[in-house]
Short mmCIF file of C-alpha atoms and ligand atoms in Angstrom, two decimals:
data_model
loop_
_atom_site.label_atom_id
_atom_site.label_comp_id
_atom_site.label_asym_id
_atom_site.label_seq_id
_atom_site.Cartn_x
_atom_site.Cartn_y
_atom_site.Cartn_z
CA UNK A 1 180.09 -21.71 91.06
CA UNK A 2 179.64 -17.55 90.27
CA UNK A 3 183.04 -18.45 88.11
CA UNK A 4 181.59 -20.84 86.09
CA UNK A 5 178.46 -19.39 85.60
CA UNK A 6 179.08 -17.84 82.49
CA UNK A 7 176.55 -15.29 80.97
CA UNK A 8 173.48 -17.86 82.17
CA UNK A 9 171.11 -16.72 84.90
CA UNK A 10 171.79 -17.02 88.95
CA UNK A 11 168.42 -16.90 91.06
CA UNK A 12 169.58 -16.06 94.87
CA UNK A 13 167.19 -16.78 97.73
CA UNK A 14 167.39 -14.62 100.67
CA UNK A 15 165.31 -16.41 103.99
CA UNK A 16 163.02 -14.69 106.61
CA UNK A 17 166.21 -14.43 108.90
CA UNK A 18 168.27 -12.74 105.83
CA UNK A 19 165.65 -10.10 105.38
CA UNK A 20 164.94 -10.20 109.00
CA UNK A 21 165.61 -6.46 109.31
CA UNK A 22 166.12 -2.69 107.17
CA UNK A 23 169.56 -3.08 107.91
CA UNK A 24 170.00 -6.93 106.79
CA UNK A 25 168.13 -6.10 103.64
CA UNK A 26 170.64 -2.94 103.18
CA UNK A 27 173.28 -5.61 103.78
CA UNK A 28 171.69 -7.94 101.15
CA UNK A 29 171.72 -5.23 98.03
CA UNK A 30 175.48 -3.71 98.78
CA UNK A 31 176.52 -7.88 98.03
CA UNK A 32 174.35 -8.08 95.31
CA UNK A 33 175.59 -4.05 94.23
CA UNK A 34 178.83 -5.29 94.21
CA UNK A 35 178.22 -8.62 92.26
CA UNK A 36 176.55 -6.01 89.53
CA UNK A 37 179.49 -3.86 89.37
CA UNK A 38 181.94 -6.79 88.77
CA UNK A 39 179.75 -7.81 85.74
CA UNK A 40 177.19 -9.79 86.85
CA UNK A 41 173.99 -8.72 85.27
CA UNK A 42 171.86 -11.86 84.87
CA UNK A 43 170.34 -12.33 88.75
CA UNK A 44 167.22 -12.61 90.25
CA UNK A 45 166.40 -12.41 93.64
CA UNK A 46 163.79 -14.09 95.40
CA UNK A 47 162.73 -13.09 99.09
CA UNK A 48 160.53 -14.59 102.02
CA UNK A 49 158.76 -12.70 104.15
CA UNK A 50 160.82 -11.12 106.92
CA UNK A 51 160.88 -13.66 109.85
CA UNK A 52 158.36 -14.07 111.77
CA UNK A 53 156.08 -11.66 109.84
CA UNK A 54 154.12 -15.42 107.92
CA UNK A 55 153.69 -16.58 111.79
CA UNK A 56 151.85 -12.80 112.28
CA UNK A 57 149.70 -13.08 109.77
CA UNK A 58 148.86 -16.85 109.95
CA UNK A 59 147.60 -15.75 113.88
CA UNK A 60 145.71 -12.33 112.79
CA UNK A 61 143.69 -14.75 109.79
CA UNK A 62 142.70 -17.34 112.78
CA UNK A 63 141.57 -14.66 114.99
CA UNK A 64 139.21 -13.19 112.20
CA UNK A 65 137.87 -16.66 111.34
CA UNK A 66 139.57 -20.02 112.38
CA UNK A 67 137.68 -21.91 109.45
CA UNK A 68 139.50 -18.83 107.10
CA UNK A 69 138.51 -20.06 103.33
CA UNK A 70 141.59 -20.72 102.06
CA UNK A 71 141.28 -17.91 99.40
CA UNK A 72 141.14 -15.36 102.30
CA UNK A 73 143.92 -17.33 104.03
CA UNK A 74 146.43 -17.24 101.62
CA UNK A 75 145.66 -14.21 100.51
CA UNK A 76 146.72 -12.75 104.20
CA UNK A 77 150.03 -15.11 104.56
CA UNK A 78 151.02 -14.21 101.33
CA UNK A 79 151.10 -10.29 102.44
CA UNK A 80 154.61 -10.63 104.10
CA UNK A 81 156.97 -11.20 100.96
CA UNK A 82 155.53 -8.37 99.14
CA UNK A 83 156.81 -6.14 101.85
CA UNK A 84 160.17 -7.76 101.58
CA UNK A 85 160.54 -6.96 97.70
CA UNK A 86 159.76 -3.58 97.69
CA UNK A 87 161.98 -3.11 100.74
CA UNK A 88 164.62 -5.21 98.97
CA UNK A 89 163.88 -3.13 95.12
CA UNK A 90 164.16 0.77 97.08
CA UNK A 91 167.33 -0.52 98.95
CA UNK A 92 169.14 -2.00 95.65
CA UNK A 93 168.14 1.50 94.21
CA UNK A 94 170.01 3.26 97.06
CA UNK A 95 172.85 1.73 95.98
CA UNK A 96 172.53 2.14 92.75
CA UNK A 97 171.45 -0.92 91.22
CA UNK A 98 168.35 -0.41 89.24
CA UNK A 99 165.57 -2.61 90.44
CA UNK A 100 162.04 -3.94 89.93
CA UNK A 101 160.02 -5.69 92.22
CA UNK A 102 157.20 -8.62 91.12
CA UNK A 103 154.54 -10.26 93.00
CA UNK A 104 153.71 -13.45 91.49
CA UNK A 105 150.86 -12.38 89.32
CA UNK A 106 152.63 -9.77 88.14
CA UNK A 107 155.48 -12.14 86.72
CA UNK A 108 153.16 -15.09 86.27
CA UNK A 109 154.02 -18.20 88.56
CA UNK A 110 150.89 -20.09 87.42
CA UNK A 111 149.59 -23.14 90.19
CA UNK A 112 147.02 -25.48 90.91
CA UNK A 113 144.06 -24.31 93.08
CA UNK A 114 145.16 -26.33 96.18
CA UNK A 115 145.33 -23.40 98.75
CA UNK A 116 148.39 -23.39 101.13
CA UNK A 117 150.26 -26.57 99.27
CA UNK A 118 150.00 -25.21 95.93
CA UNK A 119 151.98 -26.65 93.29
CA UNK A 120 153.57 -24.36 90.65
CA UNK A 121 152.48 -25.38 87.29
CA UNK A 122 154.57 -22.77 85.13
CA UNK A 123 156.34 -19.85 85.52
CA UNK A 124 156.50 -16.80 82.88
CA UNK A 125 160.15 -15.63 82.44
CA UNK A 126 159.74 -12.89 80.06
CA UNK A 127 159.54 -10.18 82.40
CA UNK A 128 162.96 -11.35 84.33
CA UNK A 129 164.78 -10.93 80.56
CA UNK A 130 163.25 -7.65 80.05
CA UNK A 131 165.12 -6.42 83.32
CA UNK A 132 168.10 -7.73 82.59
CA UNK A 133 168.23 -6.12 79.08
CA UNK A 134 167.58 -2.98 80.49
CA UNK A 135 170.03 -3.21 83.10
CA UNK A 136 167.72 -4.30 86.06
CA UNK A 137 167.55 -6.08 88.95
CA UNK A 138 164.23 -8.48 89.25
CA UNK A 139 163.31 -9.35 92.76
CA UNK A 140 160.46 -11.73 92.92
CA UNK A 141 158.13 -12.68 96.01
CA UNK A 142 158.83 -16.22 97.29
CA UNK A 143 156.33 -18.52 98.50
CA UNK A 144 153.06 -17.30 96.33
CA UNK A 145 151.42 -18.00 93.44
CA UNK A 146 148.33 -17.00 91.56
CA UNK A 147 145.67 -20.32 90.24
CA UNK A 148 143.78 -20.07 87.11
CA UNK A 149 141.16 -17.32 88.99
CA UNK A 150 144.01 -15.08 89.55
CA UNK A 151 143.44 -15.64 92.91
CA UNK A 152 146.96 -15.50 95.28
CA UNK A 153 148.02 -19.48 96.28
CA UNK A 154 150.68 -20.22 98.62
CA UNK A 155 153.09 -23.40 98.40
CA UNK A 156 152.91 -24.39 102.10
CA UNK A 157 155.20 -23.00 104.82
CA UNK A 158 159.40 -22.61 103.74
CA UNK A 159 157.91 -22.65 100.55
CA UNK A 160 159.87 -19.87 99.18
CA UNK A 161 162.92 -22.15 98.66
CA UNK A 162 160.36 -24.17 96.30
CA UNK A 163 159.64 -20.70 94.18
CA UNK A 164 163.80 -20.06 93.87
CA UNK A 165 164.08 -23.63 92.31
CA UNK A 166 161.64 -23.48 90.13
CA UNK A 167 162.13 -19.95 88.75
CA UNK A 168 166.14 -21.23 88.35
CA UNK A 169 164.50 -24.42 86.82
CA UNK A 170 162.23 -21.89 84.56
CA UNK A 171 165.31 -19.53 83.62
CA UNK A 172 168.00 -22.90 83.10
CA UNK A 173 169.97 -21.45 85.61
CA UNK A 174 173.67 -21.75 86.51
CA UNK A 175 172.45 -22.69 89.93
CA UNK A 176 169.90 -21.91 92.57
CA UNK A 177 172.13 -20.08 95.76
CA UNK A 178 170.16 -20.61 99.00
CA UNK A 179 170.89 -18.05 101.20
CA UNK A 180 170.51 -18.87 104.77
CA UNK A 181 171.34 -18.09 108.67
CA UNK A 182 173.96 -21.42 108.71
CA UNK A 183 176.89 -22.45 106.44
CA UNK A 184 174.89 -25.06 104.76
CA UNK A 185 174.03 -29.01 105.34
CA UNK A 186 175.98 -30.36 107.80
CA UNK A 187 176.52 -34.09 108.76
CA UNK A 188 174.23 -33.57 111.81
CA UNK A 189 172.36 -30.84 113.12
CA UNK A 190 175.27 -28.41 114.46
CA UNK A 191 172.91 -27.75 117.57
CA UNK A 192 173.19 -31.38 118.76
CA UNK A 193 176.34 -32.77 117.78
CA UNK A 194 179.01 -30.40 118.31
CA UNK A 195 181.78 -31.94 115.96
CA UNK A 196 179.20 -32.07 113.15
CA UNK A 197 180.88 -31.01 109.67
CA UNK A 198 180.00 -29.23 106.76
CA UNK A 199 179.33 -30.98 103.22
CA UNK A 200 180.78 -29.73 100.42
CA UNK A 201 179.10 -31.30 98.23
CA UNK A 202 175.98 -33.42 98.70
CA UNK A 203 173.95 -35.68 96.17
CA UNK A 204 170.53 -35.23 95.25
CA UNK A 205 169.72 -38.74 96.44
CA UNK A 206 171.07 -38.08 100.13
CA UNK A 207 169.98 -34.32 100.25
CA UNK A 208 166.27 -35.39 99.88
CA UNK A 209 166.32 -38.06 102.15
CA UNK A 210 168.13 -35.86 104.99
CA UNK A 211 165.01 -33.22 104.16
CA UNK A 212 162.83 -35.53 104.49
CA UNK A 213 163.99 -36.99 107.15
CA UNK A 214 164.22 -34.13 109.55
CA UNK A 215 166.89 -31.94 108.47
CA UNK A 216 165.73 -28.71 108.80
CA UNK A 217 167.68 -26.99 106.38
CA UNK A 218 165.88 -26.97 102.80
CA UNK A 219 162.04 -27.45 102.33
CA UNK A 220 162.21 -31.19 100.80
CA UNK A 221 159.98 -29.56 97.90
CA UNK A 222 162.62 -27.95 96.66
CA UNK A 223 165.46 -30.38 96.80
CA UNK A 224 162.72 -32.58 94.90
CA UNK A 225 162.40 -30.02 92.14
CA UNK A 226 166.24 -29.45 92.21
CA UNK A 227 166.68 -33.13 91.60
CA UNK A 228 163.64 -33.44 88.81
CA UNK A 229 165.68 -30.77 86.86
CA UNK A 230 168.86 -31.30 88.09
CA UNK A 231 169.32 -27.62 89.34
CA UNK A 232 172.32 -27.49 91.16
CA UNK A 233 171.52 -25.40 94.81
CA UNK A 234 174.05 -23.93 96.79
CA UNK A 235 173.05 -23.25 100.35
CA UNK A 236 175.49 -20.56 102.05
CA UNK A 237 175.20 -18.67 104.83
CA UNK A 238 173.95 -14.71 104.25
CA UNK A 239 176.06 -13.38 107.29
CA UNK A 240 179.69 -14.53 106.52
CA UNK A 241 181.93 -13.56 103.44
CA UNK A 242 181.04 -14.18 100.44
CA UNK A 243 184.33 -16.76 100.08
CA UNK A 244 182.43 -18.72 103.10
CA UNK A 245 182.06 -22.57 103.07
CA UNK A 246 179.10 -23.43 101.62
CA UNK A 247 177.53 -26.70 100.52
CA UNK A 248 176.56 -27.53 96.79
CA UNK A 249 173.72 -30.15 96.19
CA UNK A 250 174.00 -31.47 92.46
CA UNK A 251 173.87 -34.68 90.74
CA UNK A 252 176.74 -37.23 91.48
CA UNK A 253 178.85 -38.33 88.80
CA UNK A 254 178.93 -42.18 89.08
CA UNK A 255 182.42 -42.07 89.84
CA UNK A 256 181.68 -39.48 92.93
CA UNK A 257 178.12 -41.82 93.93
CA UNK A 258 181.00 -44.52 94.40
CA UNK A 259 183.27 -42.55 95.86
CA UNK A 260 180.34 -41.28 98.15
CA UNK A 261 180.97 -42.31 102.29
CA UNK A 262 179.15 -45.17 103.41
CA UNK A 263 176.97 -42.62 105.85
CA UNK A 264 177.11 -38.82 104.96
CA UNK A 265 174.58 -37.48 107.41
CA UNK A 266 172.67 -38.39 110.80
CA UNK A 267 169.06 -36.59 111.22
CA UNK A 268 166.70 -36.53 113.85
CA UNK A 269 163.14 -35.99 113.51
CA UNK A 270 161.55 -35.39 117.26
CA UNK A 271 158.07 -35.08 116.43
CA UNK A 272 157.07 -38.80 115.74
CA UNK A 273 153.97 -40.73 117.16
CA UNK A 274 153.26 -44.27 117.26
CA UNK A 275 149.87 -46.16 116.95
CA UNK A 276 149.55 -49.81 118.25
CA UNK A 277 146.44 -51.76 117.16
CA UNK A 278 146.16 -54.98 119.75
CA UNK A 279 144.02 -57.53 118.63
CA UNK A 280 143.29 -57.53 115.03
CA UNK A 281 141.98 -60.45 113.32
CA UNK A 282 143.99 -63.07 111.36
CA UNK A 283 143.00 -61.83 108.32
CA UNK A 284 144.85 -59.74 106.10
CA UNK A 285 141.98 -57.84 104.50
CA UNK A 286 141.37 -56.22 107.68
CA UNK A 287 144.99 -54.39 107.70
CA UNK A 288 144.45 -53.13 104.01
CA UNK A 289 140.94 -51.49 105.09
CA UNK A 290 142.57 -49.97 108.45
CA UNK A 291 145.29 -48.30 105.97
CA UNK A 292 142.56 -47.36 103.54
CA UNK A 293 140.69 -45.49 106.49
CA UNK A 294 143.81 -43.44 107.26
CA UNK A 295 144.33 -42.56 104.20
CA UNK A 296 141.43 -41.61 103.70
CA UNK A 297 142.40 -39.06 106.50
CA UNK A 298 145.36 -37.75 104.15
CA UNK A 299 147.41 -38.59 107.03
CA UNK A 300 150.84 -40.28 105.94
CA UNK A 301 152.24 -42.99 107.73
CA UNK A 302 155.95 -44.00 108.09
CA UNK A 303 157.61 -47.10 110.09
CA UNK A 304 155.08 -50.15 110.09
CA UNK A 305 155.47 -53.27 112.07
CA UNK A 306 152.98 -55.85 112.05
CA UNK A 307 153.23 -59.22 114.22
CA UNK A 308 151.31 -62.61 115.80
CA UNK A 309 151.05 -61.70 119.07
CA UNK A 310 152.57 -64.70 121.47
CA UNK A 311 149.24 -66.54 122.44
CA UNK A 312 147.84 -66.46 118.91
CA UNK A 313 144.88 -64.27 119.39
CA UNK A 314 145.40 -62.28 116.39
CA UNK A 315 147.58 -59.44 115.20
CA UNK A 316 149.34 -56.27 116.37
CA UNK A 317 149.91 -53.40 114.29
CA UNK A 318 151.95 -50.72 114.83
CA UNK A 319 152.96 -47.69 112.82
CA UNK A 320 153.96 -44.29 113.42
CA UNK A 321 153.05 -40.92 111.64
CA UNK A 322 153.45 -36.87 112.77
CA UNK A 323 152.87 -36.37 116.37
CA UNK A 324 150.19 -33.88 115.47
CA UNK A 325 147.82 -36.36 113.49
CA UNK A 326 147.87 -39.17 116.40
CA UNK A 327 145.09 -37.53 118.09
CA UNK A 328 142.39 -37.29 115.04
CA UNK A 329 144.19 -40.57 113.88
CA UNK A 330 142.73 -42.65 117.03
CA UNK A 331 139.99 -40.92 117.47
CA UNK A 332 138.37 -42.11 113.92
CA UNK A 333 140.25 -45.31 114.04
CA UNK A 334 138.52 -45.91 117.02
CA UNK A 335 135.09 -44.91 115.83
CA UNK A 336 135.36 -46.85 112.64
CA UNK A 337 136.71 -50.30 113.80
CA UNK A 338 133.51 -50.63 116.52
CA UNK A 339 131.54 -50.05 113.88
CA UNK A 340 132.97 -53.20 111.69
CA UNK A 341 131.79 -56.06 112.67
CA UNK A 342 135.58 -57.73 112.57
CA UNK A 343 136.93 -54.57 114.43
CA UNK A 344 135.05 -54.93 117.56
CA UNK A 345 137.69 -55.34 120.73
CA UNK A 346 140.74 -54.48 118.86
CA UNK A 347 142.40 -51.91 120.96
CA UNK A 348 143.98 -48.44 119.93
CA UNK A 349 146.71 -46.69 121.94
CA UNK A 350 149.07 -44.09 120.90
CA UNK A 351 152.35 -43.00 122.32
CA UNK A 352 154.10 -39.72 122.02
CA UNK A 353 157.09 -38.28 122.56
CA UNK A 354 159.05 -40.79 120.03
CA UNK A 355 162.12 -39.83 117.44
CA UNK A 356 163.50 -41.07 114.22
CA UNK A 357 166.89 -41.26 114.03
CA UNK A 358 168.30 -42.03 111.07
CA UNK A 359 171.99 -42.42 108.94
CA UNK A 360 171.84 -41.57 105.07
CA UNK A 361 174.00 -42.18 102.86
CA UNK A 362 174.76 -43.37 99.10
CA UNK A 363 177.75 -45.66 100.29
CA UNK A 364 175.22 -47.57 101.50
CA UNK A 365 174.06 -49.93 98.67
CA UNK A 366 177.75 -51.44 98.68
CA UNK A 367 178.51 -51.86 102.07
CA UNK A 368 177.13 -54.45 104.34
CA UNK A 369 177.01 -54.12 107.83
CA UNK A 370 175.45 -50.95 108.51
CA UNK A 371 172.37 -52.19 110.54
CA UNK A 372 174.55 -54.42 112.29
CA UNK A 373 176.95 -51.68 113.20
CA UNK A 374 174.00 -49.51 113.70
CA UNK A 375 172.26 -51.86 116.47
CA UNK A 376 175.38 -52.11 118.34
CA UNK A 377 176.02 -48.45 119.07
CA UNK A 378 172.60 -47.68 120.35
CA UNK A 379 172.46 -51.02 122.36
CA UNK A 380 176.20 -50.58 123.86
CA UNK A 381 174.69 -47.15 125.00
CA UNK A 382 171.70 -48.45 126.46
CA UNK A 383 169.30 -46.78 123.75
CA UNK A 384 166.45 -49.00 123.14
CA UNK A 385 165.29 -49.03 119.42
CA UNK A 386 161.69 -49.43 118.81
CA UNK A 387 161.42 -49.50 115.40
CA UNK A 388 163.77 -49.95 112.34
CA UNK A 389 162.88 -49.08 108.77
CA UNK A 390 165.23 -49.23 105.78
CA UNK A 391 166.05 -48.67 102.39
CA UNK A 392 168.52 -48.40 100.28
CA UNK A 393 170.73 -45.50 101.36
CA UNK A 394 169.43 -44.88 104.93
CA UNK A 395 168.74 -46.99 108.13
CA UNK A 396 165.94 -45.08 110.56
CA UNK A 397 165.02 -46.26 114.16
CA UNK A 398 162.37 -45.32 116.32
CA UNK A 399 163.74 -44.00 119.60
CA UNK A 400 162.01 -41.91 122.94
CA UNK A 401 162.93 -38.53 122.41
CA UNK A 402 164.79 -37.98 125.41
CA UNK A 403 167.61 -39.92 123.90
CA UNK A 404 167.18 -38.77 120.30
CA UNK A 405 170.13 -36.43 120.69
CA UNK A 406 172.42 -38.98 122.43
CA UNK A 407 171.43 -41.16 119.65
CA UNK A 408 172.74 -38.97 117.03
CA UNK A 409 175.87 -37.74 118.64
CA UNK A 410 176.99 -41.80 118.83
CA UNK A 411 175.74 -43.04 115.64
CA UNK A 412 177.78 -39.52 114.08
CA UNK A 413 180.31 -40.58 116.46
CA UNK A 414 180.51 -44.15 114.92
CA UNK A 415 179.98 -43.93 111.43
CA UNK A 416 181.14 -40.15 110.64
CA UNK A 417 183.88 -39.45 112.77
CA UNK A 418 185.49 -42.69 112.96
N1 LIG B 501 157.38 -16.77 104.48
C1 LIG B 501 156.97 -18.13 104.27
C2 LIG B 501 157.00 -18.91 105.56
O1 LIG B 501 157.36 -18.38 106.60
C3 LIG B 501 157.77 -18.82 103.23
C4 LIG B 501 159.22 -19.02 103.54
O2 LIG B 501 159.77 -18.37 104.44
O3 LIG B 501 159.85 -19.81 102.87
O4 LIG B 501 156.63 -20.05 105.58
MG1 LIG B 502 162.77 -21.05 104.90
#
């Protein structure tokens, strides 16, 4: 990718684990020293806080006030990147490199006024050409913004992959490098199944989906905005060689989408919920005002079944969500269908510890067969499925947790390995 690059713009992310320490950070700027003295003068670095420092600060800002405005709020989470640029500016000057540190007012990333899930609206570049035509480094805080009040936004937690993207996106970079504590995207989550692989290359398409559907390693926000403007990212590991493995999200060529495996990743997602609603009348109506109602509650919902129930006395609906909105989920389902006069009686339950499993991939669309396969894996190894959703490129069934990882390691097995 660097060799390609040409004279355009790189923006490199470095994580909370990458800037976890003085000595990482020192680490960090003799790569990026080096990169300078070979004749690379166009890069911009973007840093999260050091990890674990946003966790700090997100538990001294509920101490002082659990209902924390959210101006106050993200004005305290916001506190731990601007420690990492300065440390990351004064080391890059140690080695030489001249340097120059922005917070994001003092650059100008511009977002709405939706505190802790801002949205960047624009980003002012000048600044990051200035530097580079007098020889410096920029190094920009991740994760933060300023709103039309100048007060400091945040883009919701991991969000500092989101500000590399779009600042790449804002420059037309080469590409967006992710820097990281693993190689890259793998076909499953390393962790849980051992003979996992690394992509190379990944689509846009399949990337999101595996964000989104539990794959922990890029904030979906970002592969989103990567997509939108097709940014090519490359997500490489900070603590191996710079010649490392790596994997490059981009846009398929339509030759390379039909080239593309049939399933390129498995991902689990652990923390899934389900809520069953016995009992609901006949009519459909009813079901449009119960989603309404949870909307209503911003709460998102995923898998949805619906179905007579055997001895016709109305309708069951079940649908799962994030484990952590089950509780306030039932609670005002509860309260609002006694007070409707067709909602009296219907019961509400909720069961936790549930997983997604799911297979992505683009080969998908052409290739018939994949549920099939998919059912008979899990059956022949006595894993009952709950739920099934689908769409195009990926299949996802509901699972109990307990057997989410065997799940994985036999679907990889099946449709990866094989
Ligand atoms: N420091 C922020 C967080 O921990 C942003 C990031 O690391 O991407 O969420
Ligand atoms: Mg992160």
């Amino acid at each position: 990718m660097y060799a390609t690059a040409g004279d355009r713009p790189i923006v490199q992310k470095y994580g909370g684990t990458s800037v976890g320490s003085v000595e990482r950070i020192r680490n960090i700027a003799r790569r990026v020293a080096a990169q300078v003295a070979e004749g690379r003068k166009k890069i911009a670095i973007v840093v999260s806080a050091m990890s674990g420092e946003t966790n700090r600060l997100v538990e001294l800002v509920m101490q002082a006030n659990p209902d924390a405005t959210g101006r106050n709020y993200d004005m305290a989470i916001a506190a731990g990147e601007q420690v990492s640029v300065a440390l990351m500016a004064a080391a890059l000057e140690r080695e030489g490199v001249a340097a120059k540190g922005f917070l994001a007012y003092q650059l100008g990333i511009y977002t709405d006024n939706f505190h802790a899930k801002a949205r960047i609206k624009s980003i002012n570049t000048a600044s990051l050409f200035e530097c580079w035509e007098k020889g410096e480094i920029p190094v920009i805080a991740g994760f933060q913004g300023v709103n039309e009040y100048n007060d400091i936004t945040t883009l919701g937690r991991g969000g500092s992959d989101t500000s590399a993207v779009a600042i790449a996106v804002a420059l037309n970079a080469a590409f967006c490098e992710i820097n990281t504590d693993v190689d890259g995207m793998f076909t499953a989550d390393p962790r849980v199944v051992q003979n996992a692989k690394l992509l190379s290359f990944q689509d846009f398409e399949v990337a999101l989906e595996m964000a989104s559907l539990g794959s922990k390693v890029l904030h979906s926000r970002c592969v989103e905005l990567g997509a939108k403007y097709k940014m090519p990212l490359t997500v490489r590991n900070t603590f191996k060689p710079d010649d490392h493995d790596r994997t490059v999200i981009m846009s398929f060529t339509e030759k390379q989408r039909l080239e593309a495996p049939v399933v390129s990743g498995i991902t689990v997602d652990k923390k899934v919920a389900r809520i069953t609603l016995d009992g609901l009348p006949t009519d459909n109506a009813f079901m449009a005002d119960v989603f309404k109602k949870i909307a209503e509650l911003g709460v998102n919902v995923d898998v949805i079944v619906h179905n007579k129930l055997n001895d016709e006395s109305g309708f069951r609906l079940g649908f799962t969500l994030h484990e952590d909105e089950a509780e306030k989920t039932v609670k005002s389902l509860s309260a609002w269908t006694e007070s409707q006069a067709a909602g009296k009686g219907i019961q509400i339950c909720a069961e936790g510890k549930l997983a997604k499993v799911s297979a992505v991939g683009l080969g998908m669309q052409s290739h018939p067969g994949v549920a099939s396969k998919c059912f008979e894996v899990l059956v022949a190894n006595n894993i009952a499925i709950k739920m099934v959703s689908t769409s195009e490129i990926k299949i996802s069934c509901v699972v109990d947790s307990s057997v989410a990882d065997e799940a994985a390691r036999v679907l990889h097995d099946a449709f990866i390995i094989d």
